[in-house]
Tab-separated table of C-alpha atoms (C1' of nucleotides) in Angstrom:
chain	number	residue	atom	x	y	z
A	90	MET	CA	147.879	-55.905	3.872
A	91	ALA	CA	145.658	-52.928	3.165
A	92	ARG	CA	143.708	-52.998	-0.069
A	93	LYS	CA	144.485	-50.271	-2.553
A	94	SER	CA	143.140	-46.937	-1.355
A	95	SER	CA	140.276	-45.696	-3.497
A	96	ALA	CA	141.696	-42.183	-3.120
A	97	VAL	CA	144.450	-43.011	-5.584
A	98	ASP	CA	142.719	-45.539	-7.839
A	99	PRO	CA	143.158	-43.905	-11.250
A	100	LEU	CA	140.104	-45.664	-12.686
A	101	ARG	CA	137.771	-44.164	-10.093
A	102	LEU	CA	135.337	-41.644	-11.507
A	103	ASP	CA	135.890	-39.269	-8.616
A	104	ASN	CA	139.585	-39.096	-9.348
A	105	GLN	CA	139.327	-38.070	-12.958
A	106	ILE	CA	139.791	-34.434	-13.856
A	107	CYS	CA	138.255	-35.082	-17.239
A	108	PHE	CA	134.974	-36.110	-15.673
A	109	ALA	CA	135.110	-32.991	-13.499
A	110	VAL	CA	135.477	-30.851	-16.610
A	111	TYR	CA	132.878	-32.836	-18.544
A	112	SER	CA	130.268	-32.618	-15.811
A	113	ALA	CA	131.037	-28.953	-15.112
A	114	ALA	CA	130.448	-28.162	-18.788
A	115	HIS	CA	127.023	-29.789	-18.565
A	116	ALA	CA	126.249	-27.942	-15.351
A	117	PHE	CA	127.131	-24.634	-17.015
A	118	ASN	CA	124.925	-25.534	-19.934
A	119	ARG	CA	121.978	-26.100	-17.638
A	120	VAL	CA	122.499	-22.747	-15.934
A	121	TYR	CA	122.810	-20.956	-19.260
A	122	LYS	CA	119.777	-22.605	-20.787
A	123	PRO	CA	116.967	-20.548	-19.230
A	124	LEU	CA	118.931	-17.335	-19.824
A	125	LEU	CA	119.636	-18.177	-23.467
A	126	ASP	CA	116.091	-19.381	-24.076
A	127	ARG	CA	115.057	-15.758	-23.654
A	128	LEU	CA	117.440	-14.840	-26.475
A	129	GLY	CA	116.314	-17.734	-28.638
A	130	LEU	CA	119.847	-19.185	-28.647
A	131	THR	CA	121.481	-22.443	-27.664
A	132	TYR	CA	124.852	-22.296	-25.936
A	133	PRO	CA	126.931	-23.105	-29.051
A	134	GLN	CA	124.899	-20.548	-30.994
A	135	TYR	CA	125.602	-18.017	-28.226
A	136	LEU	CA	129.332	-18.719	-28.625
A	137	VAL	CA	129.094	-18.006	-32.346
A	138	MET	CA	127.277	-14.755	-31.597
A	139	LEU	CA	130.005	-13.777	-29.104
A	140	VAL	CA	132.573	-14.218	-31.877
A	141	LEU	CA	130.513	-12.124	-34.270
A	142	TRP	CA	129.844	-9.395	-31.719
A	143	GLU	CA	133.609	-9.047	-31.388
A	144	ARG	CA	134.220	-9.000	-35.150
A	145	ASP	CA	131.701	-9.167	-37.927
A	146	ASP	CA	131.888	-10.579	-41.443
A	147	VAL	CA	134.176	-13.508	-40.665
A	148	PRO	CA	134.705	-16.708	-42.640
A	149	VAL	CA	133.373	-19.949	-41.178
A	150	LYS	CA	136.925	-21.156	-40.817
A	151	GLU	CA	137.836	-18.362	-38.416
A	152	ILE	CA	134.791	-19.011	-36.242
A	153	GLY	CA	135.810	-22.649	-36.164
A	154	GLU	CA	139.345	-21.831	-35.073
A	155	LYS	CA	138.152	-19.615	-32.251
A	156	LEU	CA	135.603	-22.126	-30.962
A	157	PHE	CA	137.526	-25.321	-31.831
A	158	LEU	CA	134.646	-26.504	-34.003
A	159	ASP	CA	134.598	-27.788	-37.579
A	160	SER	CA	132.291	-27.204	-40.517
A	161	GLY	CA	130.279	-30.323	-39.749
A	162	THR	CA	129.117	-28.583	-36.588
A	163	LEU	CA	129.093	-25.003	-37.814
A	164	THR	CA	127.386	-25.299	-41.190
A	165	PRO	CA	124.019	-26.505	-39.858
A	166	LEU	CA	124.284	-24.260	-36.791
A	167	LEU	CA	124.870	-21.193	-38.969
A	168	LYS	CA	121.972	-22.175	-41.185
A	169	ARG	CA	119.748	-22.202	-38.127
A	170	LEU	CA	121.022	-18.759	-37.110
A	171	GLU	CA	120.305	-17.589	-40.643
A	172	ALA	CA	116.814	-19.067	-40.492
A	173	GLY	CA	116.370	-17.044	-37.282
A	174	HIS	CA	117.435	-13.885	-39.165
A	175	LEU	CA	120.452	-13.270	-36.912
A	176	VAL	CA	123.181	-13.743	-39.530
A	177	LYS	CA	123.601	-13.695	-43.286
A	178	ARG	CA	125.835	-16.174	-45.143
A	179	THR	CA	127.473	-15.000	-48.334
A	180	ARG	CA	130.240	-16.470	-50.412
A	181	SER	CA	133.334	-14.288	-50.502
A	182	SER	CA	133.929	-12.655	-53.879
A	183	GLU	CA	137.723	-12.675	-53.434
A	184	ASP	CA	137.834	-16.366	-52.555
A	185	GLU	CA	134.759	-18.277	-53.555
A	186	ARG	CA	135.668	-21.167	-51.266
A	187	GLN	CA	134.950	-19.060	-48.223
A	188	VAL	CA	131.552	-18.296	-46.765
A	189	LEU	CA	131.447	-15.049	-44.823
A	190	ILE	CA	129.148	-14.714	-41.844
A	191	ALA	CA	127.732	-11.278	-41.122
A	192	LEU	CA	125.314	-10.088	-38.467
A	193	THR	CA	121.912	-8.792	-39.488
A	194	PRO	CA	120.522	-5.733	-37.681
A	195	GLN	CA	118.612	-8.157	-35.445
A	196	GLY	CA	121.844	-10.011	-34.789
A	197	HIS	CA	123.533	-6.798	-33.748
A	198	ALA	CA	120.587	-5.771	-31.617
A	199	LEU	CA	120.601	-9.038	-29.722
A	200	LYS	CA	123.895	-8.047	-28.116
A	201	GLU	CA	122.064	-5.598	-25.875
A	202	LYS	CA	119.747	-8.310	-24.611
A	203	ALA	CA	122.780	-10.524	-23.978
A	204	ARG	CA	124.602	-8.059	-21.754
A	205	SER	CA	122.948	-9.290	-18.581
A	206	VAL	CA	123.936	-12.929	-19.160
A	207	PRO	CA	127.506	-12.950	-17.796
A	208	GLN	CA	126.300	-11.226	-14.628
A	209	SER	CA	123.695	-13.927	-14.028
A	210	ILE	CA	126.266	-16.648	-14.608
A	211	LEU	CA	128.679	-15.004	-12.217
A	212	ALA	CA	126.000	-15.007	-9.537
A	213	ALA	CA	125.290	-18.695	-10.132
A	214	THR	CA	128.926	-19.669	-9.653
A	215	ASP	CA	128.950	-18.060	-6.215
A	216	CYS	CA	132.612	-17.207	-6.792
A	217	SER	CA	134.595	-13.997	-6.774
A	218	VAL	CA	135.691	-12.636	-10.123
A	219	SER	CA	139.347	-13.104	-9.221
A	220	GLU	CA	138.808	-16.747	-8.286
A	221	LEU	CA	137.102	-17.352	-11.599
A	222	VAL	CA	139.804	-15.591	-13.582
A	223	THR	CA	142.442	-17.759	-11.923
A	224	MET	CA	140.523	-20.959	-12.600
A	225	LYS	CA	139.764	-19.909	-16.155
A	226	ASP	CA	143.429	-19.272	-16.868
A	227	GLU	CA	144.425	-22.641	-15.440
A	228	ILE	CA	141.780	-24.465	-17.453
A	229	VAL	CA	142.745	-22.638	-20.643
A	230	ALA	CA	146.382	-23.569	-20.063
A	231	LEU	CA	145.383	-27.200	-19.587
A	232	ARG	CA	143.210	-27.132	-22.708
A	233	ASP	CA	146.025	-25.667	-24.768
A	234	ARG	CA	148.443	-28.352	-23.594
A	235	LEU	CA	145.895	-31.032	-24.552
A	236	ASN	CA	145.344	-29.465	-27.946
A	237	ALA	CA	149.105	-29.335	-28.463
A	238	VAL	CA	149.288	-33.100	-27.897
A	239	ILE	CA	146.553	-33.673	-30.473
A	240	GLY	CA	148.337	-31.584	-33.077
A	241	GLU	CA	151.579	-33.504	-32.679
B	25	MET	CA	138.995	8.937	-22.304
B	26	ALA	CA	140.065	5.344	-22.754
B	27	ARG	CA	137.531	3.009	-24.275
B	28	LYS	CA	136.452	0.081	-22.155
B	29	SER	CA	139.312	-2.359	-21.719
B	30	SER	CA	138.699	-5.662	-23.473
B	31	ALA	CA	140.312	-7.388	-20.498
B	32	VAL	CA	137.183	-6.821	-18.451
B	33	ASP	CA	134.490	-6.938	-21.134
B	34	PRO	CA	132.229	-9.675	-19.793
B	35	LEU	CA	130.910	-10.534	-23.267
B	36	ARG	CA	134.369	-11.357	-24.591
B	37	LEU	CA	134.892	-15.012	-25.328
B	38	ASP	CA	138.325	-15.016	-23.746
B	39	ASN	CA	136.913	-13.839	-20.462
B	40	GLN	CA	134.339	-16.555	-20.023
B	41	ILE	CA	135.142	-19.433	-17.739
B	42	CYS	CA	132.317	-21.417	-19.246
B	43	PHE	CA	133.961	-21.369	-22.654
B	44	ALA	CA	137.223	-22.446	-21.027
B	45	VAL	CA	135.438	-25.432	-19.487
B	46	TYR	CA	133.483	-26.178	-22.656
B	47	SER	CA	136.547	-26.126	-24.886
B	48	ALA	CA	138.650	-28.074	-22.377
B	49	ALA	CA	136.005	-30.808	-22.314
B	50	HIS	CA	136.241	-31.092	-26.101
B	51	ALA	CA	140.037	-31.131	-25.952
B	52	PHE	CA	139.912	-33.981	-23.423
B	53	ASN	CA	137.504	-35.830	-25.659
B	54	ARG	CA	139.897	-35.581	-28.580
B	55	VAL	CA	142.779	-36.898	-26.483
B	56	TYR	CA	140.678	-39.782	-25.157
B	57	LYS	CA	139.326	-40.762	-28.549
B	58	PRO	CA	142.266	-42.742	-29.955
B	59	LEU	CA	142.770	-44.468	-26.588
B	60	LEU	CA	139.113	-45.413	-26.270
B	61	ASP	CA	138.862	-46.490	-29.900
B	62	ARG	CA	141.145	-49.364	-28.941
B	63	LEU	CA	138.584	-50.391	-26.316
B	64	GLY	CA	135.664	-49.913	-28.676
B	65	LEU	CA	134.152	-47.248	-26.403
B	66	THR	CA	133.114	-43.634	-26.732
B	67	TYR	CA	133.867	-41.312	-23.826
B	68	PRO	CA	130.352	-41.379	-22.345
B	69	GLN	CA	130.340	-45.152	-22.694
B	70	TYR	CA	133.699	-45.244	-20.897
B	71	LEU	CA	132.161	-43.225	-18.043
B	72	VAL	CA	129.356	-45.761	-17.708
B	73	MET	CA	131.912	-48.566	-17.638
B	74	LEU	CA	133.858	-46.741	-14.902
B	75	VAL	CA	130.682	-46.672	-12.817
B	76	LEU	CA	130.080	-50.374	-13.400
B	77	TRP	CA	133.687	-51.345	-12.673
B	78	GLU	CA	133.232	-49.703	-9.278
B	79	ARG	CA	129.911	-51.387	-8.587
B	80	ASP	CA	128.042	-53.858	-10.716
B	81	ASP	CA	124.338	-54.550	-11.145
B	82	VAL	CA	123.127	-50.977	-10.716
B	83	PRO	CA	119.841	-49.431	-11.814
B	84	VAL	CA	119.920	-46.934	-14.687
B	85	LYS	CA	118.830	-44.239	-12.276
B	86	GLU	CA	121.965	-44.621	-10.168
B	87	ILE	CA	124.239	-44.433	-13.196
B	88	GLY	CA	122.391	-41.292	-14.192
B	89	GLU	CA	122.887	-39.701	-10.791
B	90	LYS	CA	126.592	-40.390	-10.790
B	91	LEU	CA	127.142	-39.079	-14.306
B	92	PHE	CA	124.466	-36.335	-14.277
B	93	LEU	CA	122.738	-37.918	-17.270
B	94	ASP	CA	119.099	-38.871	-17.803
B	95	SER	CA	117.391	-41.853	-19.375
B	96	GLY	CA	117.087	-40.103	-22.709
B	97	THR	CA	120.848	-40.268	-22.960
B	98	LEU	CA	121.473	-43.513	-21.101
B	99	THR	CA	118.859	-45.823	-22.571
B	100	PRO	CA	120.224	-45.802	-26.126
B	101	LEU	CA	123.826	-45.737	-24.884
B	102	LEU	CA	123.236	-48.807	-22.697
B	103	LYS	CA	121.550	-50.577	-25.591
B	104	ARG	CA	124.675	-50.001	-27.652
B	105	LEU	CA	126.836	-51.381	-24.843
B	106	GLU	CA	124.519	-54.380	-24.693
B	107	ALA	CA	124.784	-54.826	-28.445
B	108	GLY	CA	128.564	-54.860	-27.914
B	109	HIS	CA	128.158	-57.620	-25.304
B	110	LEU	CA	129.661	-55.523	-22.506
B	111	VAL	CA	126.568	-55.275	-20.294
B	112	LYS	CA	123.278	-57.048	-19.751
B	113	ARG	CA	120.039	-55.162	-19.045
B	114	THR	CA	117.448	-56.909	-16.903
B	115	ARG	CA	114.326	-55.644	-15.230
B	116	SER	CA	114.540	-55.836	-11.429
B	117	SER	CA	112.288	-58.482	-9.939
B	118	GLU	CA	111.762	-56.485	-6.741
B	119	ASP	CA	110.771	-53.315	-8.587
B	120	GLU	CA	109.758	-53.869	-12.174
B	121	ARG	CA	110.152	-50.195	-12.982
B	122	GLN	CA	113.897	-50.460	-12.623
B	123	VAL	CA	116.309	-51.834	-15.195
B	124	LEU	CA	119.487	-53.237	-13.683
B	125	ILE	CA	122.741	-53.012	-15.601
B	126	ALA	CA	125.256	-55.786	-15.066
B	127	LEU	CA	128.647	-56.400	-16.636
B	128	THR	CA	129.160	-59.419	-18.852
B	129	PRO	CA	132.446	-61.338	-18.540
B	130	GLN	CA	133.699	-59.311	-21.518
B	131	GLY	CA	132.646	-56.136	-19.730
B	132	HIS	CA	134.620	-57.166	-16.663
B	133	ALA	CA	137.608	-58.163	-18.744
B	134	LEU	CA	137.726	-54.808	-20.498
B	135	LYS	CA	138.781	-53.185	-17.215
B	136	GLU	CA	142.254	-54.640	-17.623
B	137	LYS	CA	142.640	-53.092	-21.052
B	138	ALA	CA	141.436	-49.760	-19.629
B	139	ARG	CA	144.045	-49.575	-16.871
B	140	SER	CA	146.579	-47.821	-19.055
B	141	VAL	CA	144.181	-45.033	-20.065
B	142	PRO	CA	144.501	-42.674	-17.059
B	143	GLN	CA	148.287	-42.845	-17.331
B	144	SER	CA	148.189	-41.774	-20.978
B	145	ILE	CA	145.842	-38.932	-20.165
B	146	LEU	CA	148.069	-37.775	-17.335
B	147	ALA	CA	150.993	-37.629	-19.742
B	148	ALA	CA	148.953	-35.586	-22.222
B	149	THR	CA	148.074	-32.967	-19.614
B	150	ASP	CA	151.758	-32.375	-18.914
B	151	CYS	CA	150.772	-31.587	-15.301
B	152	SER	CA	151.806	-32.981	-11.971
B	153	VAL	CA	149.309	-35.192	-10.182
B	154	SER	CA	149.003	-32.722	-7.329
B	155	GLU	CA	148.260	-29.837	-9.708
B	156	LEU	CA	145.558	-31.898	-11.357
B	157	VAL	CA	144.031	-32.951	-8.043
B	158	THR	CA	143.828	-29.325	-6.958
B	159	MET	CA	142.226	-28.235	-10.224
B	160	LYS	CA	139.846	-31.170	-10.209
B	161	ASP	CA	138.664	-30.313	-6.696
B	162	GLU	CA	138.107	-26.672	-7.650
B	163	ILE	CA	136.173	-27.612	-10.769
B	164	VAL	CA	134.050	-30.135	-8.870
B	165	ALA	CA	133.257	-27.495	-6.250
B	166	LEU	CA	132.227	-25.075	-8.994
B	167	ARG	CA	130.120	-27.726	-10.702
B	168	ASP	CA	128.361	-28.548	-7.458
B	169	ARG	CA	127.548	-24.900	-6.814
B	170	LEU	CA	126.114	-24.613	-10.327
B	171	ASN	CA	124.054	-27.747	-9.863
B	172	ALA	CA	122.783	-26.380	-6.555
B	173	VAL	CA	121.481	-23.283	-8.351
B	174	ILE	CA	119.663	-25.448	-10.889
B	175	GLY	CA	117.976	-27.493	-8.211
B	176	GLU	CA	116.670	-24.429	-6.419
C	296	DT	C1'	149.325	-24.321	-69.542
C	297	DC	C1'	148.215	-28.483	-67.458
C	298	DA	C1'	148.494	-31.773	-63.889
C	299	DC	C1'	148.428	-32.020	-58.959
C	300	DA	C1'	148.089	-30.723	-54.213
C	301	DT	C1'	145.760	-27.689	-50.931
C	302	DT	C1'	142.088	-25.160	-48.945
C	303	DT	C1'	137.352	-24.525	-47.741
C	304	DA	C1'	132.408	-25.720	-46.946
C	305	DA	C1'	128.994	-28.904	-47.356
C	306	DT	C1'	127.195	-33.529	-46.705
C	307	DT	C1'	126.403	-38.025	-44.502
C	308	DG	C1'	126.202	-41.090	-40.767
C	309	DT	C1'	126.790	-42.138	-35.879
C	310	DC	C1'	126.642	-40.936	-31.187
C	311	DC	C1'	125.603	-37.748	-27.346
C	312	DG	C1'	122.399	-34.544	-24.447
C	313	DC	C1'	118.130	-33.086	-23.043
C	314	DA	C1'	113.131	-31.526	-22.917
C	315	DA	C1'	108.748	-33.417	-23.171
C	316	DT	C1'	105.740	-37.122	-23.305
C	317	DT	C1'	104.217	-41.883	-22.501
C	318	DG	C1'	103.199	-45.939	-19.968
C	319	DA	C1'	103.898	-49.218	-16.575
C	320	DA	C1'	104.843	-50.186	-11.650
C	321	DT	C1'	104.688	-48.718	-7.094
C	322	DG	C1'	103.285	-46.104	-2.875
C	323	DC	C1'	100.074	-43.475	-0.389
C	324	DT	C1'	95.713	-41.769	1.425
C	325	DC	C1'	91.320	-41.857	2.545
D	72	DG	C1'	91.130	-51.356	-1.733
D	73	DA	C1'	90.194	-47.552	-5.031
D	74	DG	C1'	91.792	-43.492	-6.620
D	75	DC	C1'	95.672	-40.689	-7.187
D	76	DA	C1'	100.345	-39.103	-7.189
D	77	DT	C1'	105.055	-40.598	-7.776
D	78	DT	C1'	108.831	-43.080	-9.752
D	79	DC	C1'	111.295	-45.051	-13.437
D	80	DA	C1'	112.627	-46.217	-18.098
D	81	DA	C1'	111.607	-45.684	-22.859
D	82	DT	C1'	110.500	-42.840	-26.753
D	83	DT	C1'	110.471	-38.781	-29.838
D	84	DG	C1'	112.315	-34.766	-31.682
D	85	DC	C1'	115.852	-31.365	-32.039
D	86	DG	C1'	120.451	-29.581	-31.790
D	87	DG	C1'	125.114	-30.269	-31.247
D	88	DA	C1'	129.984	-32.846	-32.154
D	89	DC	C1'	132.902	-35.126	-35.201
D	90	DA	C1'	134.924	-38.500	-38.673
D	91	DA	C1'	134.957	-39.292	-43.394
D	92	DT	C1'	133.877	-38.067	-47.818
D	93	DT	C1'	132.738	-34.915	-51.658
D	94	DA	C1'	133.201	-31.039	-54.594
D	95	DA	C1'	134.531	-26.643	-55.914
D	96	DA	C1'	138.049	-22.971	-55.892
D	97	DT	C1'	142.652	-21.827	-55.533
D	98	DG	C1'	147.660	-22.280	-55.631
D	99	DT	C1'	151.945	-24.472	-57.467
D	100	DG	C1'	155.449	-26.536	-60.288
D	101	DA	C1'	157.116	-28.676	-64.286
DNA sequence: TCACATTTAATTGTCCGCAATTGAATGCTC
DNA sequence: GAGCATTCAATTGCGGACAATTAAATGTGA
């Protein structure tokens, strides 16, 4: 009788898509790090800046929804961005519960320095753009199914 | 003249595979959390246990290589597992620089309680096994290319 | 209008993740 | 075998991530 093949053992590390995703996220982080160091940003801070470069003057809540992060993560992160003079935090006058995040001139200007980042990342992946777009779409679909399960 | 299409703007959040991976990793974490709470483990702790269930009595270094984590992460994590009586940490007698991690009987026993986890995760992904295997292999290949760039 | 629920950020505490440093053990070279 | 580099784990410090709680502002219904 053959022992159970390791190729289908569901408890094996190598067989777990979650570990693949988890370790790929860390690998990306390590590739981004030297590029983002030049901008004075961490990766999560870079994500917040991407949101703001698309649309300025947004409440914390909206940033959280786009990045799937809560105020426990965002509040201190935004305070660090404010300390670095990249954003300004002001309470909304219409709804005093909200804090609106706006780019400073330096925050806006940083976008130009960031333009070369995606290109460098693309090179590091050693993939074609179309391959990456396909993978990205699959991963996003998977993520959305997982998030749907959580919400239920 | 049409303005630049957002579908190809490389600084758009939606177009970045890294954000897809990053947010998928968090989504996985949130799905795992209630399952792992029943085992008294966090996700990184669960990964360490997966390594040990495959092979016991391993040096910290080897765990780190398999999980792409360093001692700054593993040392405190392993101390918490030891405090939970799941592993024992002992300095190797052959090479006193190494700390060997061995499962306790409780650590071994926990494997049985963990067997149902991959099944639950599979259900949450709402994917076929073959789809997941394909995606996993693609993501691992991407991760390995990224790690190769870092090492260079 | 007054109680009550809801929304929103902020706070606190715990656990990762990693860079940088330290210190002990080992290996290597002359 | 003495000096020197390397290896390995531990430590420190900083920045996420998130659960749980708090507190203020807003909305709602009797």
